[in-house]
Structures are given as C-alpha cells and as structure tokens.
Coordinates of C-alpha atoms and ligand atoms in Angstrom, one line a residue:
M1 CA 12.9 -4.4 25.9
S2 CA 14.3 -1.2 24.3
I3 CA 13.1 0.3 21.1
L4 CA 14.3 -1.5 18.0
L5 CA 14.0 1.0 15.2
G6 CA 14.4 4.8 15.6
C7 CA 13.1 6.9 12.7
I8 CA 13.6 10.6 11.9
A9 CA 11.1 11.9 9.3
D10 CA 11.5 15.2 7.6
D11 CA 7.7 16.0 7.7
F12 CA 4.5 15.1 9.5
T13 CA 2.5 13.2 6.9
G14 CA 5.7 11.4 5.8
A15 CA 6.2 10.3 9.4
T16 CA 2.6 8.9 9.5
D17 CA 3.1 7.1 6.2
L18 CA 6.3 5.4 7.6
A19 CA 4.7 4.6 10.9
S20 CA 1.7 3.0 9.2
M21 CA 4.1 0.9 7.1
L22 CA 5.9 -0.3 10.2
V23 CA 2.6 -1.2 12.0
H24 CA 1.5 -3.1 8.9
A25 CA 4.8 -5.0 9.0
G26 CA 4.3 -5.9 12.6
M27 CA 6.0 -3.3 14.8
R28 CA 4.1 -1.4 17.6
T29 CA 4.9 2.2 16.5
V30 CA 4.7 5.6 18.2
Q31 CA 4.9 8.8 16.2
T32 CA 6.0 11.8 18.1
I33 CA 5.5 15.4 17.0
G34 CA 8.9 16.8 17.4
I35 CA 11.3 15.6 20.1
L36 CA 9.6 14.5 23.3
K37 CA 10.9 15.3 26.8
E38 CA 9.6 12.0 28.2
P39 CA 10.2 8.4 27.1
V40 CA 7.6 6.5 25.1
P41 CA 5.6 3.8 26.9
P42 CA 7.0 0.3 27.3
G43 CA 6.1 -2.1 24.5
T44 CA 7.0 0.3 21.7
D45 CA 9.0 -1.4 18.9
A46 CA 9.6 1.6 16.7
V47 CA 9.5 5.4 17.2
V48 CA 9.0 7.9 14.3
I49 CA 10.0 11.4 15.2
A50 CA 8.2 13.8 12.9
L51 CA 10.3 16.9 12.2
K52 CA 9.5 19.8 9.8
S53 CA 13.0 19.8 8.3
R54 CA 12.4 19.2 4.6
T55 CA 12.8 22.7 3.5
I56 CA 14.3 24.6 6.4
P57 CA 18.0 25.7 6.0
A58 CA 20.4 22.7 5.9
D59 CA 22.3 23.6 9.1
Q60 CA 19.0 23.8 11.0
A61 CA 17.8 20.5 9.6
V62 CA 21.1 18.9 10.6
A63 CA 20.9 20.3 14.2
E64 CA 17.3 19.1 14.6
S65 CA 18.0 15.6 13.1
L66 CA 21.0 15.2 15.4
A67 CA 18.9 16.1 18.4
A68 CA 16.3 13.5 17.3
L69 CA 19.1 11.0 17.0
Q70 CA 20.3 11.7 20.5
W71 CA 16.8 11.1 21.9
L72 CA 16.5 7.8 19.9
R73 CA 19.9 6.6 21.1
A74 CA 19.1 7.4 24.7
A75 CA 15.9 5.3 24.2
G76 CA 18.2 2.4 23.1
C77 CA 17.3 2.2 19.4
R78 CA 19.3 -0.5 17.5
Q79 CA 19.0 1.0 14.1
T80 CA 18.3 4.5 12.7
Y81 CA 16.1 5.3 9.7
F82 CA 16.1 8.8 8.1
K83 CA 12.9 9.1 6.2
Y84 CA 12.4 11.5 3.3
C85 CA 9.9 11.9 0.5
S86 CA 9.6 9.2 -2.2
T87 CA 10.2 11.9 -4.8
F88 CA 13.5 12.7 -3.0
D89 CA 12.3 16.3 -2.4
S90 CA 15.4 18.4 -1.8
T91 CA 17.5 21.2 -3.3
D92 CA 21.2 21.1 -4.2
K93 CA 21.8 22.6 -0.8
G94 CA 20.0 19.7 0.9
N95 CA 18.6 18.6 3.1
I96 CA 18.9 14.9 2.4
G97 CA 22.7 14.9 1.8
P98 CA 23.7 17.1 4.8
V99 CA 21.4 15.3 7.2
A100 CA 22.5 11.8 6.1
E101 CA 26.1 12.8 6.4
A102 CA 25.7 14.3 9.9
L103 CA 23.8 11.2 11.1
M104 CA 26.6 8.9 9.6
A105 CA 29.2 10.9 11.5
A106 CA 27.2 10.8 14.8
L107 CA 26.7 7.1 14.4
D108 CA 30.3 6.6 13.3
T109 CA 29.3 4.6 10.3
P110 CA 31.1 4.8 6.9
F111 CA 28.2 3.7 4.7
T112 CA 24.5 4.1 4.2
I113 CA 22.0 3.5 1.4
A114 CA 19.6 6.1 -0.1
C115 CA 16.4 4.5 -1.5
P116 CA 13.2 6.6 -1.9
A117 CA 11.6 3.8 -4.0
F118 CA 8.0 2.9 -3.2
P119 CA 6.7 0.7 -6.1
E120 CA 3.2 0.4 -4.7
N121 CA 2.9 4.2 -5.0
K122 CA 4.6 4.1 -8.4
R123 CA 7.9 5.4 -7.3
T124 CA 10.6 3.2 -8.8
I125 CA 14.3 3.5 -9.3
F126 CA 16.2 2.0 -12.2
K127 CA 19.9 2.6 -13.0
G128 CA 19.7 5.3 -10.4
H129 CA 16.9 7.2 -12.1
L130 CA 13.7 7.9 -10.2
F131 CA 10.4 7.3 -12.0
V132 CA 7.0 8.7 -10.9
G133 CA 4.6 6.4 -12.6
D134 CA 5.8 6.1 -16.3
T135 CA 7.6 9.5 -16.1
L136 CA 11.1 10.4 -15.1
L137 CA 11.2 12.5 -12.0
A138 CA 12.4 15.6 -13.8
E139 CA 9.5 15.3 -16.3
S140 CA 6.9 14.8 -13.6
S141 CA 4.9 17.5 -11.9
M142 CA 7.8 17.6 -9.3
R143 CA 9.7 19.8 -11.7
N144 CA 7.3 22.6 -10.8
H145 CA 7.3 22.1 -7.1
P146 CA 7.3 25.5 -5.4
L147 CA 10.0 24.6 -2.8
T148 CA 11.9 21.6 -4.0
P149 CA 11.7 21.6 -7.8
M150 CA 13.3 18.4 -9.1
H151 CA 15.2 19.0 -12.4
D152 CA 17.4 15.9 -12.5
S153 CA 16.0 12.3 -12.4
N154 CA 19.5 10.8 -11.8
L155 CA 19.5 10.4 -8.0
Q156 CA 23.2 9.6 -7.9
R157 CA 23.9 13.0 -9.3
V158 CA 21.2 14.7 -7.2
L159 CA 22.7 13.3 -4.0
Q160 CA 26.3 13.9 -5.1
R161 CA 25.6 17.6 -5.3
Q162 CA 24.5 17.5 -1.6
T163 CA 27.3 15.7 0.0
A164 CA 31.1 15.4 0.2
K165 CA 30.9 11.6 0.4
T166 CA 31.2 9.6 -2.8
V167 CA 27.8 8.5 -4.0
G168 CA 27.6 5.1 -5.6
L169 CA 24.8 2.9 -7.1
I170 CA 23.5 -0.6 -6.4
E171 CA 22.0 -1.6 -9.7
H172 CA 18.9 -3.6 -10.2
S173 CA 20.7 -6.6 -11.5
T174 CA 22.4 -6.9 -8.1
V175 CA 19.1 -6.2 -6.2
A176 CA 17.3 -8.9 -8.3
A177 CA 20.1 -11.4 -7.4
G178 CA 19.0 -11.1 -3.8
T179 CA 20.1 -10.3 -0.2
Q180 CA 23.6 -11.8 -0.4
A181 CA 24.4 -10.1 -3.7
I182 CA 23.4 -6.8 -2.3
Q183 CA 25.5 -7.3 0.9
E184 CA 28.5 -8.2 -1.2
R185 CA 28.0 -5.1 -3.4
I186 CA 27.8 -3.0 -0.2
E187 CA 31.1 -4.4 1.0
S188 CA 32.8 -3.7 -2.4
L189 CA 31.4 -0.2 -2.5
K190 CA 32.7 0.4 1.1
A191 CA 36.1 -0.9 0.0
E192 CA 36.1 1.6 -2.9
G193 CA 35.5 4.4 -0.4
V194 CA 31.8 5.0 -1.4
G195 CA 29.9 6.5 1.5
M196 CA 26.3 6.4 0.2
A197 CA 24.7 4.4 -2.5
I198 CA 21.4 4.9 -4.4
V199 CA 19.7 1.5 -4.6
D200 CA 17.5 0.5 -7.6
A201 CA 14.1 -1.0 -6.7
I202 CA 11.1 -1.6 -8.9
S203 CA 9.0 -4.1 -6.9
N204 CA 8.0 -4.9 -3.3
D205 CA 10.2 -8.0 -3.5
D206 CA 13.2 -5.7 -4.2
L207 CA 12.4 -3.7 -1.1
L208 CA 12.2 -6.9 1.0
Q209 CA 15.6 -8.1 -0.4
I210 CA 17.2 -4.6 0.3
G211 CA 15.7 -4.6 3.8
A212 CA 17.2 -7.9 4.6
A213 CA 20.5 -6.8 3.2
C214 CA 20.5 -3.8 5.5
A215 CA 20.0 -5.7 8.7
D216 CA 23.4 -4.7 10.1
L217 CA 23.6 -1.1 8.8
P218 CA 23.4 1.4 11.7
L219 CA 21.8 3.9 9.4
I220 CA 19.3 3.6 6.6
T221 CA 18.1 6.6 4.5
A222 CA 14.9 6.0 2.5
G223 CA 11.3 6.8 1.7
S224 CA 8.8 4.7 3.6
G225 CA 9.1 1.7 1.2
I226 CA 12.2 0.1 2.7
A227 CA 10.3 -0.1 6.0
L228 CA 8.5 -3.1 4.6
G229 CA 11.7 -5.1 4.8
L230 CA 13.0 -4.2 8.2
P231 CA 10.7 -5.8 10.7
Q232 CA 11.7 -9.3 9.4
N233 CA 15.3 -8.6 10.5
F234 CA 14.2 -8.0 14.1
R235 CA 11.9 -11.0 13.9
A236 CA 14.7 -13.2 12.7
Q237 CA 16.8 -12.2 15.7
G238 CA 13.9 -13.1 18.1
L239 CA 13.4 -9.4 19.1
L240 CA 9.9 -9.0 17.7
D241 CA 7.0 -11.3 18.5
V242 CA 3.9 -9.1 18.1
Q243 CA 1.2 -10.7 16.1
D244 CA -1.1 -7.8 15.2
A245 CA 0.6 -4.4 15.9
A246 CA -2.4 -2.5 14.3
R247 CA -5.0 -3.8 16.7
D248 CA -2.8 -3.7 19.8
L249 CA -3.9 -0.1 20.6
P250 CA -4.9 1.5 23.9
Q251 CA -8.7 1.4 24.1
T252 CA -10.7 4.6 24.0
Q253 CA -14.3 4.8 25.3
G254 CA -16.3 7.9 24.7
L255 CA -18.3 10.1 22.4
Q256 CA -17.5 10.5 18.7
A257 CA -17.2 13.6 16.5
I258 CA -15.8 14.8 13.2
V259 CA -14.2 18.2 12.6
C260 CA -13.9 19.2 9.0
G261 CA -11.7 22.0 7.7
S262 CA -10.7 20.6 4.4
C263 CA -12.5 21.9 1.3
S264 CA -11.0 19.3 -1.0
Q265 CA -13.2 17.4 -3.5
A266 CA -12.8 14.2 -1.5
T267 CA -13.8 15.8 1.8
Q268 CA -16.8 17.5 0.2
A269 CA -18.0 14.1 -1.1
Q270 CA -17.3 12.5 2.3
L271 CA -19.2 15.2 4.1
A272 CA -22.2 14.9 1.8
D273 CA -22.2 11.2 2.1
A274 CA -22.2 11.3 5.9
V275 CA -25.0 13.9 6.0
A276 CA -27.0 11.8 3.5
R277 CA -26.7 8.9 6.0
G278 CA -28.1 11.0 8.7
T279 CA -25.1 12.3 10.6
P280 CA -26.0 15.7 12.1
A281 CA -23.7 18.5 10.8
Y282 CA -23.1 22.1 11.8
A283 CA -21.6 24.7 9.5
I284 CA -19.0 27.3 10.5
D285 CA -19.0 30.3 8.2
P286 CA -15.7 32.4 8.1
M287 CA -17.7 35.6 7.3
R288 CA -19.6 35.2 10.6
L289 CA -16.4 34.5 12.5
A290 CA -14.9 37.7 11.0
A291 CA -18.0 39.5 12.3
N292 CA -17.1 38.3 15.8
E293 CA -20.0 35.9 16.2
D294 CA -19.2 33.3 18.8
L295 CA -19.7 30.3 16.6
V296 CA -17.6 28.1 18.9
S297 CA -20.2 28.4 21.7
Q298 CA -23.1 28.1 19.2
A299 CA -21.6 25.0 17.8
M300 CA -21.1 23.5 21.2
A301 CA -24.6 24.4 22.3
W302 CA -25.8 22.6 19.1
A303 CA -23.6 19.6 19.6
T304 CA -23.8 18.9 23.3
P305 CA -27.4 17.3 23.4
L306 CA -26.7 15.4 20.2
L307 CA -23.4 13.7 21.2
N308 CA -25.0 11.0 23.2
Q309 CA -26.9 9.8 20.1
G310 CA -23.8 9.2 17.9
P311 CA -21.2 11.2 16.0
V312 CA -21.7 14.8 15.0
I313 CA -19.9 16.9 12.4
V314 CA -18.7 20.4 12.7
Y315 CA -17.5 21.7 9.3
A316 CA -16.2 24.8 7.5
T317 CA -16.0 22.8 4.2
A318 CA -17.5 24.9 1.4
S319 CA -17.7 24.9 -2.4
P320 CA -14.8 26.6 -4.3
D321 CA -17.0 29.6 -5.0
R322 CA -17.9 30.2 -1.4
V323 CA -14.3 29.7 -0.3
K324 CA -13.2 32.2 -2.9
A325 CA -15.8 34.7 -1.8
A326 CA -14.6 34.4 1.8
Q327 CA -11.0 34.7 0.7
E328 CA -11.7 37.8 -1.4
K329 CA -13.4 39.5 1.5
L330 CA -11.0 38.4 4.3
G331 CA -7.8 37.5 2.6
V332 CA -6.6 33.9 2.1
E333 CA -4.6 33.8 5.3
R334 CA -7.1 35.4 7.6
A335 CA -10.0 33.3 6.3
G336 CA -7.9 30.1 6.9
A337 CA -6.6 31.2 10.3
L338 CA -10.1 32.2 11.5
V339 CA -11.5 28.8 10.5
E340 CA -8.6 26.8 11.9
E341 CA -8.7 28.6 15.2
A342 CA -12.4 28.1 15.6
L343 CA -12.3 24.4 14.6
A344 CA -9.4 23.7 16.9
E345 CA -11.2 25.3 19.8
I346 CA -14.3 23.3 19.0
A347 CA -12.3 20.1 19.0
R348 CA -10.8 21.1 22.4
R349 CA -14.3 21.7 23.8
L350 CA -15.7 18.5 22.3
V351 CA -13.0 16.6 24.1
Q352 CA -13.9 18.5 27.3
A353 CA -17.5 17.3 26.7
G354 CA -16.4 13.7 26.6
V355 CA -15.4 13.0 22.9
R356 CA -12.7 10.4 22.8
Q357 CA -12.9 9.4 19.2
L358 CA -12.3 12.2 16.8
I359 CA -11.9 12.4 13.0
V360 CA -10.2 15.6 11.7
A361 CA -10.3 16.4 7.9
G362 CA -7.6 18.7 6.5
G363 CA -3.8 18.8 6.9
E364 CA -3.6 22.3 8.3
T365 CA -6.7 21.7 10.3
S366 CA -5.2 18.5 11.8
G367 CA -2.1 20.5 12.8
A368 CA -4.2 23.1 14.6
V369 CA -6.3 20.5 16.4
V370 CA -3.3 18.5 17.5
T371 CA -1.8 21.6 18.9
A372 CA -5.0 22.7 20.7
L373 CA -5.3 19.2 22.3
D374 CA -1.6 19.4 23.3
V375 CA -1.0 16.0 21.6
R376 CA 2.7 15.2 21.5
S377 CA 2.7 11.6 20.5
L378 CA 0.5 9.0 18.8
R379 CA 0.3 5.3 18.8
I380 CA -0.4 4.2 15.2
G381 CA -3.2 1.7 14.6
P382 CA -5.1 0.1 11.7
T383 CA -5.3 1.9 8.3
I384 CA -8.8 3.2 7.5
D385 CA -7.9 4.1 3.9
P386 CA -4.4 4.4 2.3
G387 CA -2.4 7.0 4.1
V388 CA -4.9 7.5 7.0
P389 CA -4.5 5.2 10.1
W390 CA -6.4 5.4 13.3
T391 CA -4.1 6.7 16.0
V392 CA -4.4 7.1 19.8
S393 CA -2.8 10.0 21.5
L394 CA -0.6 9.1 24.4
G395 CA -0.9 11.1 27.6
A396 CA -3.3 11.6 30.5
T397 CA -6.5 11.4 28.3
P398 CA -6.0 9.0 25.4
I399 CA -8.0 10.1 22.4
A400 CA -8.5 8.1 19.2
L401 CA -7.6 10.5 16.3
A402 CA -7.9 9.9 12.5
L403 CA -6.1 12.8 10.9
K404 CA -7.0 12.9 7.2
S405 CA -5.3 15.1 4.8
G406 CA -7.6 16.7 2.2
N407 CA -7.8 14.3 -0.7
F408 CA -7.4 11.1 1.1
G409 CA -10.1 8.5 1.9
A410 CA -13.0 6.9 0.1
T411 CA -16.5 8.6 0.0
D412 CA -17.8 6.6 3.0
F413 CA -14.7 7.5 5.1
F414 CA -16.7 9.3 7.9
T415 CA -18.9 6.3 8.5
K416 CA -16.6 3.5 7.7
A417 CA -13.8 4.8 10.0
W418 CA -15.7 4.1 13.3
S419 CA -16.0 0.4 12.6
L420 CA -12.3 0.0 12.1
L421 CA -11.5 1.2 15.7
P422 CA -10.2 -1.8 17.7
Ligands
LIG1 P1 -6.5 20.1 3.0 O1 -5.8 18.9 3.6 O2 -7.7 19.7 2.2 O3 -5.6 21.0 2.2 P2 -6.3 22.0 5.1 O4 -7.0 21.9 6.5 O5 -4.8 21.7 5.0 O6 -7.1 21.0 4.2 O7 -6.6 23.4 4.5 C1 -7.8 23.9 4.3 C2 -7.7 25.4 4.7 O8 -8.9 26.0 4.2 C3 -7.6 25.6 6.2 O9 -6.7 26.7 6.4 C4 -9.0 26.0 6.5 O10 -9.1 26.8 7.7 C5 -9.5 26.8 5.3 N1 -10.9 26.8 5.1 C6 -11.8 25.8 5.5 N2 -13.1 26.2 5.2 C7 -13.0 27.4 4.6 C8 -14.0 28.3 4.1 N3 -15.3 28.0 4.1 N4 -13.5 29.5 3.6 C9 -12.2 29.8 3.6 N5 -11.3 29.0 4.1 C10 -11.6 27.8 4.6

C-alpha cells in the first residue's frame, strides 16, 4: 500500500512533533532528514520530511518544499501536509504564504486551510487571532523572536501580507457546528474566490472536526495539532488498520549509552539523577579539548569495559559558570563546536563498539550526532516525555535514538527512557 499522508515540515523538531502526533493517532510514521534518495520501507503510513526552511529566503524555501512534494508524490501520497510552527513563525516575506501558494499550484488545488492551533500546548485561534496561553501572539514573547518577531496577532492579516491569494476565515461558530458546517463554509469561501482560510480552533474537539472536514483537501497547512484529526479519515476509508503504531517499531538489540551536550537546567537535573542512581558518567571538558587532549579515545577507553554492565553517560554538561568560563577563554562558537565534534565522534565509536540504544541530550548535539552516524531517516515510536519519542534509524544498522532537546523531559528521563523501548 502506498503512503497515505506526506508531510513537509519547516524545521527538525517541528517535524518530530508532527510525527509523534501521527504515531499517537495510529499512523506508522517515518521522519526523514531532508529529502531521501531511496524510498521508505513498506508499511509506512505517513512520511514527514524535515526541512530547515523556516527562515531561509522565500524562493529557496519554495524550491525545497516543491522538491519535497515531488518526492512525496512519487511515493504515492494521497494528501499533503505543510507543517509550520504553532506560533505561525514567519515574516511578511514568508515563508508560510509563498510555500503554501507554491504547493497549491503544484497540486493544482484552489483552496487550503491555515491552522497553527494546538490547544493542548495553549495555542488557540479565535476570530482569526492567535493566543499563546492567555496572551495575544503579538504580546507574547514571540514579539521579540530574533528571526521571526510576530507583531500582529491577526493571522488573516499576517498571511494576507505573504500571499497574492485572498485569505478568508472560518470562524469558531462554524467550527463548533461540526464537520458538515465547516465543509459548507469551505465551499462558500471557494465560490467567493478565497484561496486560503485561517481556521479558528480552541479545543481538541475543534481539531478533530476540522480534520474530518479536510478529508478531501489535497493540501493542508497547519501546526501539528490538525494531525490529530487526519488518521480517522484514512481509517474511515479502510486504508489504515494499524492498532498500535508506537510499538510497531523495528527491534534493536545491543548496548546502551547516553551522550549529553545540553547544559540546560532540565538536562543538569536529569544527569544528576542518573548519576545518583549509579549510572557511570564521564565528563568532557572543552578546555582540555582545546589543549588537544584526545578525550575521545580516553572516553572510549573508560566506557568500553563498562558497557556490558549497563548504560554509560558521556557528558559535557556543566554549570552556567563553567560554561561561561570556557566560552570566555575559547569563544562561544569554538567551545560549542569542540564539544559537539567530540561528542559526535564518541557517539560514532560507541555505535562501533556495539551500542544500539542511544539517548542524546541537546538540540545541536543531536544534529551533530545524527550527522556523524549518517542517519537519514527515523521510524517514530512511543513518546518518552512530551516532545521526545523513541525513534529507530532506518538503514543497515538500526539504532534506537532518543533525541532530547535541552529543556525537555522529566528528571528521571535517563533511566525511565529505557523501559519504554518496545
Ligand atoms: P540545548 O538543546 O540544551 O540547547 P544544544 O546541544 O542545542 O543543547 O546546545 C548546547 C551547546 O553547548 C552545544 O553547542 C554544546 O557543544 C555546548 N556545550 C556543551 N557543554 C559545554 C561546556 N561545558 N562548555 C561550553 N559549551 C558547551
């Protein structure tokens, strides 16, 4: 059976967020890092292509998104989903409007919705205005975002500045009236020549109704919330019969390790907790790396005899004072790069030594490790803590990877995670 849902996400963590949502709703989902050359394995219901297109020039974002669409269409996808941030991160130049418009043209469809709402994460839309918690978007911390400052909470206006299409609104009174009312409103907007419509949503039930109403739209543009309501459409058509997409992961057998490059408060607490429970841990000091000490070999010599007894941790995690001291001596970028390079090489050698279950803490650190391991695609599995699923890399040597960005995860993350592997 071909892939049902093809998704194009404008950044990596957003892609994981969407993929987790789809898995939760019952679709076997693969996340790819950029556009693959090869097809994904049979038995994949949804593919999420992670691009880095949120803040690049609009013409580049359009070109990359169209290339992703081409791959998804070749894979036989029935519906396309353009995923952006739930705070609608974009500038007046794009990239949401230009990418949505280009995808509409390529799919030859006159209409799509735009709905970043994710009520569970406190992103709601009412009368076209986006709220972050109790605060309007333009009054939230997003107004100071370094790359995509959001100064207007009215998404109809925000999107209208980014596209030549007419942008309309599907108000909450319509959404609350249910699937059929939403579909009728879509038809009347189309008849008026409206090309895109912001859709109000303030609850999970709203998302489910909107999802059902979008069953026949070739293109959906949204945050990850709308994904809640899409698998039901495929199930209703008899195209999806998986019971537990999260646990239906390729098995990995092997040694366990944790590589920790995040210095966030959450990671510091998680590291301290794991050490207190007896997990052996080895520290990497950027000052010693800068002095050309071969800490990679030293860490491996330390880890190798311990690996058979259980998970080990290699970490660069340090207190803010120590990080600051290293940064003052080496420069912020050099300190970061030295640590990332060392941890990525350690991860590669740990895998060579037989590690097949690996937790990585830190967003940038995860990027460096995934590159060093030459991981191009991931099957998404069960959620460990919100925003962090277990994944299994696809390829010659499947490795279970939990890629945790800094502040995510409960204090017992480094011990709890192992028990959640299928
Ligand atoms: P997070 O997700 O918490 O932001 P990242 O991995 O994205 O974590 O970023 C942490 C950055 O800090 C990385 O570039 C890492 O190499 C760097 N780093 C880690 N430990 C140290 C340290 N002891 N001194 C200086 N920089 C460090």
